[in-house]
Structure formats: structure tokens, C-alpha cells
CSV table of C-alpha atoms (C1' of nucleotides) in Angstrom, one decimal:
chain,number,residue,atom,x,y,z
A,88,UNK,CA,32.9,-23.7,-6.1
A,89,UNK,CA,30.1,-23.9,-8.8
A,90,UNK,CA,28.0,-22.0,-6.5
A,91,UNK,CA,30.4,-18.9,-6.5
A,92,UNK,CA,27.9,-17.1,-9.1
A,93,UNK,CA,24.9,-17.7,-6.6
A,94,UNK,CA,27.0,-16.4,-3.6
A,95,UNK,CA,29.1,-13.6,-5.3
A,96,UNK,CA,28.3,-10.7,-3.2
A,97,UNK,CA,30.9,-8.2,-5.1
A,98,UNK,CA,29.2,-8.2,-8.0
A,99,UNK,CA,27.9,-4.9,-9.4
A,100,UNK,CA,24.2,-4.3,-9.5
A,101,UNK,CA,24.4,-4.8,-13.2
A,102,UNK,CA,26.2,-7.9,-13.0
A,103,UNK,CA,23.9,-9.0,-10.4
A,104,UNK,CA,20.7,-8.3,-12.5
A,105,UNK,CA,22.4,-9.9,-15.4
A,106,UNK,CA,22.9,-13.1,-13.4
A,107,UNK,CA,18.9,-12.9,-12.4
A,108,UNK,CA,18.0,-12.7,-15.8
A,109,UNK,CA,20.1,-15.3,-17.7
A,110,UNK,CA,19.4,-17.8,-15.0
A,111,UNK,CA,15.6,-17.7,-16.2
A,112,UNK,CA,16.0,-17.5,-19.9
A,113,UNK,CA,15.3,-13.4,-19.8
A,114,UNK,CA,17.6,-11.1,-21.6
A,115,UNK,CA,19.5,-8.0,-20.5
A,116,UNK,CA,18.0,-5.2,-22.8
A,117,UNK,CA,19.1,-1.5,-23.3
A,118,UNK,CA,16.1,-0.6,-21.5
A,119,UNK,CA,16.7,-2.8,-18.4
A,120,UNK,CA,20.5,-1.6,-18.6
A,121,UNK,CA,19.3,1.9,-18.7
A,122,UNK,CA,16.9,1.8,-15.9
A,123,UNK,CA,19.3,-0.4,-13.7
A,124,UNK,CA,22.1,2.3,-14.4
A,125,UNK,CA,19.5,5.5,-13.5
A,126,UNK,CA,18.4,3.6,-10.3
A,127,UNK,CA,22.0,3.1,-9.0
A,128,UNK,CA,22.9,6.1,-10.0
A,129,UNK,CA,21.8,7.8,-6.8
A,130,UNK,CA,20.9,6.8,-3.2
A,131,UNK,CA,17.9,8.2,-2.9
A,132,UNK,CA,14.2,6.6,-2.2
A,133,UNK,CA,12.0,7.0,-5.3
A,134,UNK,CA,8.8,5.8,-6.9
A,135,UNK,CA,8.0,4.6,-10.1
A,136,UNK,CA,6.7,8.0,-11.3
A,137,UNK,CA,9.7,9.7,-10.3
A,138,UNK,CA,11.7,7.0,-12.1
A,139,UNK,CA,10.0,7.5,-15.1
A,140,UNK,CA,10.7,11.3,-15.2
A,141,UNK,CA,14.1,10.9,-14.8
A,142,UNK,CA,14.3,8.4,-17.5
A,143,UNK,CA,12.5,10.7,-19.9
A,144,UNK,CA,15.3,13.2,-19.4
A,145,UNK,CA,18.1,10.9,-20.7
A,146,UNK,CA,18.9,11.5,-24.2
A,147,UNK,CA,20.3,7.8,-24.9
A,148,UNK,CA,16.7,6.4,-25.6
A,149,UNK,CA,12.9,6.8,-24.0
A,150,UNK,CA,11.8,3.9,-21.8
A,151,UNK,CA,8.1,3.5,-21.3
A,152,UNK,CA,6.2,3.5,-18.4
A,153,UNK,CA,5.4,-0.1,-18.8
A,154,UNK,CA,9.0,-1.4,-19.0
A,155,UNK,CA,9.6,0.6,-15.8
A,156,UNK,CA,6.9,-0.8,-14.0
A,157,UNK,CA,7.8,-4.4,-15.3
A,158,UNK,CA,11.6,-3.9,-14.5
A,159,UNK,CA,11.0,-2.5,-11.0
A,160,UNK,CA,9.0,-6.1,-10.2
A,161,UNK,CA,12.0,-7.9,-11.6
A,162,UNK,CA,14.5,-5.8,-9.5
A,163,UNK,CA,12.8,-6.4,-6.4
A,164,UNK,CA,12.4,-10.2,-7.5
A,165,UNK,CA,16.3,-10.2,-7.9
A,166,UNK,CA,17.1,-8.6,-4.6
A,167,UNK,CA,18.6,-5.3,-6.1
A,168,UNK,CA,15.3,-3.2,-4.7
A,169,UNK,CA,13.1,-3.4,-2.0
A,170,UNK,CA,9.8,-1.5,-1.8
A,171,UNK,CA,10.0,0.3,1.9
A,172,UNK,CA,6.8,2.2,2.1
A,173,UNK,CA,3.9,3.7,0.5
A,174,UNK,CA,3.5,7.5,0.2
A,175,UNK,CA,0.9,9.1,-1.4
A,176,UNK,CA,-0.7,6.1,-2.8
A,177,UNK,CA,2.6,5.3,-4.6
A,178,UNK,CA,5.3,2.6,-3.9
A,179,UNK,CA,8.4,3.7,-2.9
A,180,UNK,CA,11.5,1.9,-3.5
A,181,UNK,CA,15.3,2.1,-2.5
A,182,UNK,CA,18.6,-0.2,-3.0
A,183,UNK,CA,18.4,-3.6,-1.2
A,184,UNK,CA,21.7,-5.0,-2.9
A,185,UNK,CA,24.9,-3.8,-1.1
A,186,UNK,CA,22.8,-1.7,1.4
A,187,UNK,CA,23.1,-2.4,5.0
A,188,UNK,CA,19.7,-3.4,6.7
A,189,UNK,CA,17.8,-0.6,7.9
A,190,UNK,CA,14.0,0.7,8.5
A,191,UNK,CA,12.4,4.1,8.5
A,192,UNK,CA,10.9,6.8,10.1
A,193,UNK,CA,8.4,8.6,8.1
A,194,UNK,CA,6.8,12.2,8.9
A,195,UNK,CA,3.2,12.4,8.3
A,196,UNK,CA,3.5,16.0,7.8
A,197,UNK,CA,6.4,16.9,5.6
A,198,UNK,CA,6.8,13.3,4.1
A,199,UNK,CA,10.5,13.3,5.1
A,200,UNK,CA,11.9,9.4,5.3
A,201,UNK,CA,14.6,8.8,7.6
A,202,UNK,CA,16.5,5.8,7.7
A,203,UNK,CA,18.0,4.1,11.1
A,204,UNK,CA,19.4,0.9,11.9
A,205,UNK,CA,18.9,-1.2,14.5
A,206,UNK,CA,20.4,-5.0,14.7
A,207,UNK,CA,18.3,-6.0,17.8
A,208,UNK,CA,15.2,-5.7,15.6
A,209,UNK,CA,16.4,-8.0,13.1
A,210,UNK,CA,17.4,-10.6,15.8
A,211,UNK,CA,14.2,-10.3,17.3
A,212,UNK,CA,12.1,-11.2,14.2
A,213,UNK,CA,14.4,-14.1,13.7
A,214,UNK,CA,13.5,-15.4,16.9
A,215,UNK,CA,9.9,-14.7,16.8
A,216,UNK,CA,9.9,-16.2,13.4
A,217,UNK,CA,11.5,-19.2,14.7
A,218,UNK,CA,8.7,-19.5,17.5
A,219,UNK,CA,6.1,-19.4,14.8
A,220,UNK,CA,7.7,-21.9,12.4
A,221,UNK,CA,7.8,-18.8,10.0
A,222,UNK,CA,10.3,-18.5,7.4
A,223,UNK,CA,11.1,-14.9,7.4
A,224,UNK,CA,12.4,-13.8,4.0
A,225,UNK,CA,12.1,-9.9,4.5
A,226,UNK,CA,10.5,-7.1,6.8
A,227,UNK,CA,9.1,-3.6,6.3
A,228,UNK,CA,8.9,-1.4,9.3
A,229,UNK,CA,7.4,1.9,8.9
A,230,UNK,CA,7.5,4.2,12.0
A,231,UNK,CA,4.9,7.0,11.6
A,232,UNK,CA,4.7,10.5,13.4
A,233,UNK,CA,6.4,13.8,13.5
A,234,UNK,CA,9.9,14.5,12.5
A,235,UNK,CA,12.3,16.9,14.3
A,236,UNK,CA,11.3,19.7,12.3
A,237,UNK,CA,7.6,18.9,12.3
A,238,UNK,CA,7.6,18.0,15.9
A,239,UNK,CA,7.5,22.1,17.3
A,240,UNK,CA,4.0,23.1,18.1
A,241,UNK,CA,2.1,25.2,15.8
A,242,UNK,CA,1.6,28.0,18.6
A,243,UNK,CA,4.2,30.7,17.3
A,244,UNK,CA,4.9,31.9,20.9
A,245,UNK,CA,5.0,30.5,24.5
A,246,UNK,CA,1.9,31.5,26.5
A,247,UNK,CA,3.7,33.4,29.4
A,248,UNK,CA,4.1,36.1,26.7
A,249,UNK,CA,0.5,36.6,27.2
A,250,UNK,CA,0.4,37.7,30.5
A,251,UNK,CA,1.3,41.0,30.0
B,211,UNK,CA,-12.5,15.1,36.4
B,212,UNK,CA,-13.7,16.9,33.4
B,213,UNK,CA,-11.2,15.1,31.3
B,214,UNK,CA,-12.9,11.8,32.1
B,215,UNK,CA,-14.5,11.5,28.6
B,216,UNK,CA,-11.4,12.2,27.0
B,217,UNK,CA,-9.4,9.5,28.8
B,218,UNK,CA,-12.2,7.0,29.3
B,219,UNK,CA,-10.8,3.5,28.3
B,220,UNK,CA,-13.7,1.4,29.2
B,221,UNK,CA,-16.1,2.7,26.6
B,222,UNK,CA,-17.5,0.8,23.9
B,223,UNK,CA,-16.3,1.4,20.3
B,224,UNK,CA,-19.7,2.9,19.6
B,225,UNK,CA,-19.5,5.2,22.6
B,226,UNK,CA,-15.9,6.1,21.6
B,227,UNK,CA,-16.7,6.9,17.9
B,228,UNK,CA,-19.7,8.8,19.1
B,229,UNK,CA,-17.6,10.8,21.1
B,230,UNK,CA,-15.2,11.6,18.4
B,231,UNK,CA,-17.8,12.6,16.2
B,232,UNK,CA,-19.5,14.9,18.8
B,233,UNK,CA,-16.3,16.6,19.4
B,234,UNK,CA,-15.8,17.6,15.9
B,235,UNK,CA,-19.6,18.6,15.3
B,236,UNK,CA,-20.2,15.4,13.3
B,237,UNK,CA,-23.2,13.0,13.8
B,238,UNK,CA,-24.1,9.4,14.8
B,239,UNK,CA,-25.7,8.4,11.7
B,240,UNK,CA,-27.6,4.9,11.1
B,241,UNK,CA,-24.9,3.9,8.5
B,242,UNK,CA,-21.8,4.9,10.6
B,243,UNK,CA,-23.7,2.7,13.7
B,244,UNK,CA,-24.1,-0.1,11.3
B,245,UNK,CA,-20.7,0.1,10.2
B,246,UNK,CA,-19.0,0.1,14.0
B,247,UNK,CA,-21.5,-2.8,14.6
B,248,UNK,CA,-20.2,-5.0,11.8
B,249,UNK,CA,-16.5,-4.1,12.4
B,250,UNK,CA,-16.4,-5.0,15.7
B,251,UNK,CA,-18.6,-7.9,15.7
B,252,UNK,CA,-15.5,-10.2,14.7
B,253,UNK,CA,-11.8,-9.8,15.5
B,254,UNK,CA,-10.8,-10.6,12.1
B,255,UNK,CA,-8.6,-8.8,9.9
B,256,UNK,CA,-10.3,-7.2,6.8
B,257,UNK,CA,-10.4,-4.6,3.7
B,258,UNK,CA,-12.7,-2.3,2.5
B,259,UNK,CA,-14.2,-4.8,0.0
B,260,UNK,CA,-14.7,-7.4,2.4
B,261,UNK,CA,-16.8,-4.9,4.7
B,262,UNK,CA,-18.8,-3.7,2.1
B,263,UNK,CA,-19.8,-7.4,1.1
B,264,UNK,CA,-20.5,-8.1,4.8
B,265,UNK,CA,-22.6,-5.0,4.9
B,266,UNK,CA,-24.7,-5.9,1.8
B,267,UNK,CA,-25.6,-9.0,3.6
B,268,UNK,CA,-27.4,-7.1,6.3
B,269,UNK,CA,-31.1,-6.7,6.1
B,270,UNK,CA,-31.5,-3.5,8.2
B,271,UNK,CA,-30.0,-1.1,5.7
B,272,UNK,CA,-27.9,-1.0,2.7
B,273,UNK,CA,-24.7,1.1,3.5
B,274,UNK,CA,-23.1,2.3,0.1
B,275,UNK,CA,-19.2,1.9,-0.8
B,276,UNK,CA,-18.6,5.5,-0.3
B,277,UNK,CA,-19.9,5.4,3.0
B,278,UNK,CA,-18.0,2.7,4.2
B,279,UNK,CA,-14.7,4.2,2.8
B,280,UNK,CA,-15.4,7.4,4.7
B,281,UNK,CA,-16.1,5.7,7.8
B,282,UNK,CA,-13.0,3.6,7.6
B,283,UNK,CA,-11.0,6.9,7.5
B,284,UNK,CA,-12.6,8.3,10.4
B,285,UNK,CA,-12.5,5.1,12.3
B,286,UNK,CA,-8.7,5.0,12.0
B,287,UNK,CA,-8.5,8.7,12.8
B,288,UNK,CA,-10.6,8.1,16.0
B,289,UNK,CA,-8.4,5.2,17.0
B,290,UNK,CA,-10.7,2.8,16.8
B,291,UNK,CA,-9.1,0.9,13.7
B,292,UNK,CA,-5.7,0.8,12.3
B,293,UNK,CA,-4.6,-0.2,9.1
B,294,UNK,CA,-1.7,-2.9,9.1
B,295,UNK,CA,-0.7,-4.1,6.0
B,296,UNK,CA,-1.6,-3.9,2.3
B,297,UNK,CA,-2.8,-7.2,0.6
B,298,UNK,CA,-3.4,-7.5,-3.1
B,299,UNK,CA,-3.4,-3.7,-3.4
B,300,UNK,CA,-5.9,-3.3,-0.5
B,301,UNK,CA,-5.4,-1.7,2.7
B,302,UNK,CA,-5.8,-4.2,5.5
B,303,UNK,CA,-7.5,-3.2,8.8
B,304,UNK,CA,-7.9,-4.5,12.5
B,305,UNK,CA,-9.0,-3.4,15.7
B,306,UNK,CA,-7.0,-0.9,17.3
B,307,UNK,CA,-9.1,0.3,20.1
B,308,UNK,CA,-8.9,-2.1,23.2
B,309,UNK,CA,-6.5,-4.5,21.5
B,310,UNK,CA,-3.0,-5.0,22.8
B,311,UNK,CA,-0.2,-3.7,20.4
B,312,UNK,CA,1.1,-6.5,18.1
B,313,UNK,CA,2.5,-6.8,14.6
B,314,UNK,CA,2.2,-9.5,11.9
B,315,UNK,CA,3.6,-12.4,10.0
B,316,UNK,CA,2.4,-12.2,6.5
B,317,UNK,CA,2.5,-15.4,4.4
B,318,UNK,CA,3.6,-14.5,0.8
B,319,UNK,CA,1.9,-17.8,-0.4
B,320,UNK,CA,-1.2,-18.2,1.3
B,321,UNK,CA,-1.7,-14.7,2.5
B,322,UNK,CA,-2.2,-15.8,5.9
B,323,UNK,CA,-1.7,-13.2,8.4
B,324,UNK,CA,-0.4,-14.2,11.8
B,325,UNK,CA,-0.4,-11.7,14.9
B,326,UNK,CA,2.6,-12.0,17.4
B,327,UNK,CA,3.4,-9.6,20.2
B,328,UNK,CA,7.0,-8.2,21.4
B,329,UNK,CA,7.3,-5.7,23.8
B,330,UNK,CA,11.0,-5.0,23.1
B,331,UNK,CA,10.2,-3.7,19.5
B,332,UNK,CA,8.2,-1.0,20.9
B,333,UNK,CA,10.8,-0.1,23.7
B,334,UNK,CA,13.6,-0.3,21.0
B,335,UNK,CA,11.4,1.9,18.4
B,336,UNK,CA,10.9,4.8,21.5
B,337,UNK,CA,14.7,4.8,22.0
B,338,UNK,CA,15.6,5.0,18.3
B,339,UNK,CA,12.8,7.8,17.8
B,340,UNK,CA,14.1,9.5,20.8
B,341,UNK,CA,17.6,9.5,19.4
B,342,UNK,CA,16.4,11.2,15.9
B,343,UNK,CA,13.9,13.6,17.7
B,344,UNK,CA,11.1,12.0,16.3
B,345,UNK,CA,7.4,11.8,17.8
B,346,UNK,CA,6.4,8.2,17.3
B,347,UNK,CA,2.8,8.2,16.9
B,348,UNK,CA,2.4,4.7,15.5
B,349,UNK,CA,4.3,2.0,13.5
B,350,UNK,CA,3.6,-0.8,11.1
B,351,UNK,CA,5.5,-4.0,10.9
B,352,UNK,CA,5.0,-6.2,8.4
B,353,UNK,CA,7.3,-9.7,8.3
B,354,UNK,CA,7.0,-11.5,5.0
B,355,UNK,CA,7.9,-14.8,4.3
B,356,UNK,CA,6.5,-18.5,4.4
B,357,UNK,CA,4.2,-19.8,7.1
B,358,UNK,CA,4.6,-22.9,8.7
B,359,UNK,CA,2.1,-24.4,6.4
B,360,UNK,CA,3.8,-23.0,3.1
B,361,UNK,CA,7.3,-23.9,4.4
B,362,UNK,CA,7.0,-27.5,3.3
B,363,UNK,CA,8.8,-28.1,0.0
B,364,UNK,CA,6.4,-28.9,-3.0
B,365,UNK,CA,7.0,-32.1,-3.2
B,366,UNK,CA,3.7,-34.2,-2.5
B,367,UNK,CA,5.1,-37.6,-1.4
B,368,UNK,CA,8.6,-38.7,-0.4
B,369,UNK,CA,10.5,-40.4,-3.3
B,370,UNK,CA,10.6,-43.9,-1.4
B,371,UNK,CA,7.2,-44.4,-1.7
B,372,UNK,CA,7.7,-44.3,-5.8
B,373,UNK,CA,9.7,-47.8,-5.4
B,374,UNK,CA,7.2,-50.1,-6.0
C,256,DT,C1',-34.3,24.3,10.3
C,257,DT,C1',-29.9,23.6,8.6
C,258,DA,C1',-25.5,21.7,8.1
C,259,DA,C1',-24.1,17.2,7.8
C,260,DC,C1',-24.7,12.8,5.8
C,261,DT,C1',-25.8,9.6,1.9
C,262,DG,C1',-25.9,7.0,-2.4
C,263,DC,C1',-24.8,7.3,-6.9
C,264,DA,C1',-22.3,7.8,-10.7
C,265,DA,C1',-18.3,9.7,-12.6
C,266,DA,C1',-13.6,11.0,-11.8
C,267,DC,C1',-8.9,9.6,-10.3
C,268,DG,C1',-4.1,8.1,-10.1
C,269,DT,C1',-1.5,4.1,-10.1
C,270,DT,C1',-0.4,-0.1,-12.0
C,271,DT,C1',-1.4,-4.1,-15.2
C,272,DT,C1',-2.2,-5.9,-19.7
C,273,DG,C1',-3.2,-7.5,-24.8
C,274,DC,C1',-1.3,-6.8,-28.9
C,275,DA,C1',1.6,-6.0,-32.6
C,276,DG,C1',6.0,-5.2,-34.2
C,277,DG,C1',11.2,-5.1,-32.5
C,278,DC,C1',15.2,-7.1,-31.5
C,279,DG,C1',18.7,-10.0,-28.2
C,280,DG,C1',21.3,-14.0,-28.1
D,114,DC,C1',15.4,-17.4,-36.8
D,115,DC,C1',13.0,-18.0,-32.2
D,116,DG,C1',10.8,-16.1,-28.7
D,117,DC,C1',11.4,-12.6,-25.1
D,118,DC,C1',10.9,-7.6,-25.1
D,119,DT,C1',9.0,-3.1,-26.0
D,120,DG,C1',5.9,0.8,-26.6
D,121,DC,C1',1.4,1.8,-26.9
D,122,DA,C1',-3.2,2.4,-25.8
D,123,DA,C1',-6.6,0.7,-23.0
D,124,DA,C1',-8.3,-1.6,-19.4
D,125,DA,C1',-8.3,-2.6,-14.1
D,126,DC,C1',-8.3,-1.7,-10.0
D,127,DG,C1',-9.0,0.4,-5.3
D,128,DT,C1',-10.3,4.8,-3.9
D,129,DT,C1',-12.1,9.6,-3.8
D,130,DT,C1',-15.2,13.3,-5.0
D,131,DG,C1',-19.2,16.3,-6.9
D,132,DC,C1',-23.7,16.6,-6.6
D,133,DA,C1',-28.4,16.5,-5.4
D,134,DG,C1',-31.6,14.7,-2.5
D,135,DT,C1',-32.1,12.7,2.9
D,136,DT,C1',-31.7,13.0,7.7
D,137,DA,C1',-29.7,13.8,12.5
D,138,DA,C1',-30.2,17.0,16.1
DNA sequence: TTAACTGCAAACGTTTTGCAGGCGG
DNA sequence: CCGCCTGCAAAACGTTTGCAGTTAA
């Protein structure tokens, strides 16, 4: 029962981060708590730049870019966030903690990021890892192509109409 | 039969690149051919920096960093290379043309990159894409964790031997 | 001949870092 | 009060780009 804290799955992100910090002699500062609050206020994908901008609109306190980058690294390490893709040269993050495992369809044209869930993939990867004596910790699967909206060919009209 | 060149799968990488270039009014220069030669001389994964360094050791001609970056983009576009992962902030490339589809196990400790093949994954992704009306063009699957060698705990010797 | 290509150096955008002062526990 | 944390500015990093001269076709 002494391991309860280590396996507690019902804690809030803030509590989980707190736990991560204290077990490493680190501190829950005002800046870190603001960042966690902001990050978990919505479920959207985001990159460092977007987070910096969102934070700059808050009135409670300014958080510097450096602190944001440092916190993102810690949140990933703590298992609260994961980096899921790279877009326009920036790392894209999303909630990891308390959010079901999934992967992404990335449209190369409009940049849209669509989540999909398929449990077989994880099963296959576990088997593959076992075969290779590899201890899998995470995976990142980016499926690129054209989304439903961008699939439609650039021709505005079918050839048939040109018969006239 | 007029489409032979477009569907020719037995051409060498050099020939295929040549074809890509001419159909776009581009030219097969000395630099580009040296790069293709160097890239397809071995089957190892590499990044731009490594390629630049390899090329700098050649005696036939110096190829600038800019030209390397420009060529890498073209080789990916031509379907000869694909970027498979990102390591230490650098894009990692490997042969795409004439090489069976596969994914990678990436050790976060030693950085080793192990290929594995699993045809089910592709099948699943095709199905997922269909369900979402997504036209899949490619996928990138990075499985991170600890490789066989790095799995073993950091203890250098069993406690037993310390009994003496 | 001429337009695509190259090397150079400088620019670029993201991310990291050294440091002096601030502040949590 | 110790030492972790912050903001700042500057550095670092991989990559891209403008340009003037070079070269393939």
C-alpha cells in the first residue's frame, strides 16, 4: 500500500506533476502551476509557440519562453504530455495522462491532425518488441497523406462536360 | 507501353533520379550524381550532417552543405529516400526505393535504430485511412524504449561477488 | 545560349543555456 | 536560509535562402 502514490491513476494533472516534482527534489512554482493549468484547460494539440502566446494573454502572471520550454520537457518526462508529431519545424504536444492511447492522420496539405484509435497496433508492437528483446516505452505513429477535404482533385469540373 | 518509364521498378537509383529530374526540367549535375552514388553506396541510416562529412572525404569533388540539403529534399520527393525518424534534432533518412517497407525500434539510451517488418500494420492503417476518408501516402512509426543491450540494469556485477 | 545549378555567407526559427537575482519549502 | 527556479539575452542548432558566378543541355 505504500506504493499507492506511484500507481494513483485518479489524481489530477496538477497532483501528478506535484508528485513528479517532489520525488525529485523539485518545486511546484507559480509558473509551473500556471502552465499545467493552461495546458490542461483544453484538449487541443499545441506547440511551444502557441502555449507561450496563450500564457501571454493571461493576467495572473507572465511566464517566460524559457520556462515554458523547460516545463514542457518536464511534463513529457512526468507522463502528462507526449510529443506526437512535428509540424512546420515545431514539436506538437498533446495530453498523455488520462487520455486513451491513439495515433494521428496528418494532412500534408491543410495540416489537420486527426486522431484515431486502434488497439491492434499496440498489440502488434508489443509482440514485435518482445521478439527483439526491446523494452517498448512509447511509440509515435504519424500517418501522412490527404484528409477527406483535401482529397478531392484540383480539377473543378469533370472532363465529361468538355465534350460539348 | 508508353508508361513504361513511369512504372519501371528495375531502374537504378541514379536512373530513377534522372527520370525525376528530366520530367521537371531539372538537370543531372555532377554534384547530384555524386550524392546519389554516396547515398546508395551503403544501406545505413544517415542524417544530413553525416552525408556532408562523407562527401567531404571524397576526392572527386567537394559538395556544399546547401547542395546536400537541396538534394535530400529532391531525393525524398523522388521516392528514393524517406525520412524515418528524428535523432538529436536531426532528420534521419534511409533508402525508400527498392527497399521493403518497415518501421523502427529506437533505443533512447544508445540511439540504435533497429528495423522490423510487419505487414499487418500497413493493412490496419489502410483500413483506418479508408474509414476516415483519408488518402494515406506514407507513415512513420517510431517505437522508442530500450534495446536488448540497454535493457539490462546498470549494476555492473551481481552482489554475490562482493561477498569476498 | 540560357536557365538551372552551385558555393558562400548570412539569415532563419526553434530550442537551449549561462547567469544574476528571486523565491519556495 | 539553502538551493532550486525564473527571466533575460545570447548562443546554439539544424536548416533555408539570396546572390553572383558556373555549368548542363
